[in-house]
PDB file of C-alpha atoms in Angstrom:
ATOM      1  CA  UNK A   1     -20.486 -58.363 -11.143  1.00 61.00           C
ATOM      2  CA  UNK A   2     -20.385 -58.846  -7.370  1.00 70.00           C
ATOM      3  CA  UNK A   3     -23.484 -58.210  -5.320  1.00 82.00           C
ATOM      4  CA  UNK A   4     -23.408 -55.365  -2.844  1.00 88.00           C
ATOM      5  CA  UNK A   5     -24.504 -56.532   0.620  1.00 94.00           C
ATOM      6  CA  UNK A   6     -27.796 -55.120   1.887  1.00 96.00           C
ATOM      7  CA  UNK A   7     -27.652 -52.899   4.950  1.00 97.00           C
ATOM      8  CA  UNK A   8     -30.229 -52.978   7.723  1.00 97.00           C
ATOM      9  CA  UNK A   9     -31.279 -49.475   6.642  1.00 97.00           C
ATOM     10  CA  UNK A  10     -31.937 -50.687   3.085  1.00 97.00           C
ATOM     11  CA  UNK A  11     -33.954 -53.643   4.397  1.00 97.00           C
ATOM     12  CA  UNK A  12     -36.126 -51.293   6.441  1.00 97.00           C
ATOM     13  CA  UNK A  13     -36.561 -48.901   3.495  1.00 97.00           C
ATOM     14  CA  UNK A  14     -37.684 -51.761   1.244  1.00 97.00           C
ATOM     15  CA  UNK A  15     -40.203 -52.782   3.903  1.00 96.00           C
ATOM     16  CA  UNK A  16     -41.541 -49.212   4.011  1.00 96.00           C
ATOM     17  CA  UNK A  17     -41.795 -49.030   0.217  1.00 96.00           C
ATOM     18  CA  UNK A  18     -43.655 -52.353   0.042  1.00 94.00           C
ATOM     19  CA  UNK A  19     -46.024 -51.261   2.804  1.00 94.00           C
ATOM     20  CA  UNK A  20     -46.802 -48.040   0.923  1.00 94.00           C
ATOM     21  CA  UNK A  21     -47.578 -50.073  -2.245  1.00 91.00           C
ATOM     22  CA  UNK A  22     -44.672 -48.753  -4.317  1.00 92.00           C
ATOM     23  CA  UNK A  23     -43.920 -50.683  -7.504  1.00 93.00           C
ATOM     24  CA  UNK A  24     -40.920 -52.927  -7.957  1.00 94.00           C
ATOM     25  CA  UNK A  25     -39.445 -50.422 -10.399  1.00 94.00           C
ATOM     26  CA  UNK A  26     -39.959 -47.478  -8.024  1.00 95.00           C
ATOM     27  CA  UNK A  27     -38.337 -49.390  -5.147  1.00 96.00           C
ATOM     28  CA  UNK A  28     -35.366 -50.254  -7.383  1.00 96.00           C
ATOM     29  CA  UNK A  29     -34.967 -46.612  -8.391  1.00 97.00           C
ATOM     30  CA  UNK A  30     -35.168 -45.308  -4.813  1.00 96.00           C
ATOM     31  CA  UNK A  31     -32.745 -47.903  -3.449  1.00 97.00           C
ATOM     32  CA  UNK A  32     -30.317 -47.764  -6.371  1.00 96.00           C
ATOM     33  CA  UNK A  33     -30.646 -51.516  -6.955  1.00 96.00           C
ATOM     34  CA  UNK A  34     -31.728 -53.622  -9.909  1.00 95.00           C
ATOM     35  CA  UNK A  35     -35.321 -54.847 -10.077  1.00 94.00           C
ATOM     36  CA  UNK A  36     -33.989 -58.418  -9.775  1.00 94.00           C
ATOM     37  CA  UNK A  37     -32.143 -57.532  -6.565  1.00 96.00           C
ATOM     38  CA  UNK A  38     -35.293 -55.931  -5.166  1.00 95.00           C
ATOM     39  CA  UNK A  39     -37.337 -58.998  -6.121  1.00 94.00           C
ATOM     40  CA  UNK A  40     -34.866 -61.379  -4.428  1.00 95.00           C
ATOM     41  CA  UNK A  41     -34.760 -59.350  -1.215  1.00 96.00           C
ATOM     42  CA  UNK A  42     -38.542 -58.923  -1.152  1.00 95.00           C
ATOM     43  CA  UNK A  43     -38.917 -62.703  -1.370  1.00 95.00           C
ATOM     44  CA  UNK A  44     -36.350 -63.187   1.385  1.00 95.00           C
ATOM     45  CA  UNK A  45     -38.159 -60.684   3.629  1.00 95.00           C
ATOM     46  CA  UNK A  46     -41.619 -62.024   2.773  1.00 94.00           C
ATOM     47  CA  UNK A  47     -42.746 -58.752   1.187  1.00 94.00           C
ATOM     48  CA  UNK A  48     -45.244 -58.243  -1.593  1.00 90.00           C
ATOM     49  CA  UNK A  49     -44.407 -55.888  -4.478  1.00 88.00           C
ATOM     50  CA  UNK A  50     -46.076 -55.199  -7.804  1.00 84.00           C
ATOM     51  CA  UNK A  51     -44.728 -54.163 -11.194  1.00 81.00           C
ATOM     52  CA  UNK A  52     -45.850 -50.960 -12.905  1.00 77.00           C
ATOM     53  CA  UNK A  53     -48.409 -53.081 -14.762  1.00 72.00           C
ATOM     54  CA  UNK A  54     -49.863 -54.242 -11.442  1.00 69.00           C
ATOM     55  CA  UNK A  55     -48.621 -57.829 -11.604  1.00 68.00           C
ATOM     56  CA  UNK A  56     -47.616 -59.293  -8.236  1.00 69.00           C
ATOM     57  CA  UNK A  57     -43.940 -60.346  -8.260  1.00 68.00           C
ATOM     58  CA  UNK A  58     -43.205 -61.301  -4.672  1.00 60.00           C
ATOM     59  CA  UNK A  59     -45.318 -62.540  -1.813  1.00 55.00           C
TER      60      UNK A  59
END
């Protein structure tokens, strides 16, 4: 399955979600992306997200 390119708006939304301490799963749900896609983009943007269990997945 081909990856859908990220828009600037989606990048900014992910930054807002990370800043407000949303979980990886919540960010994926709100952006309509897979948790893996969220994790990859968070790493690329230097963002820190946590899973529902509180484990840090990106920093």
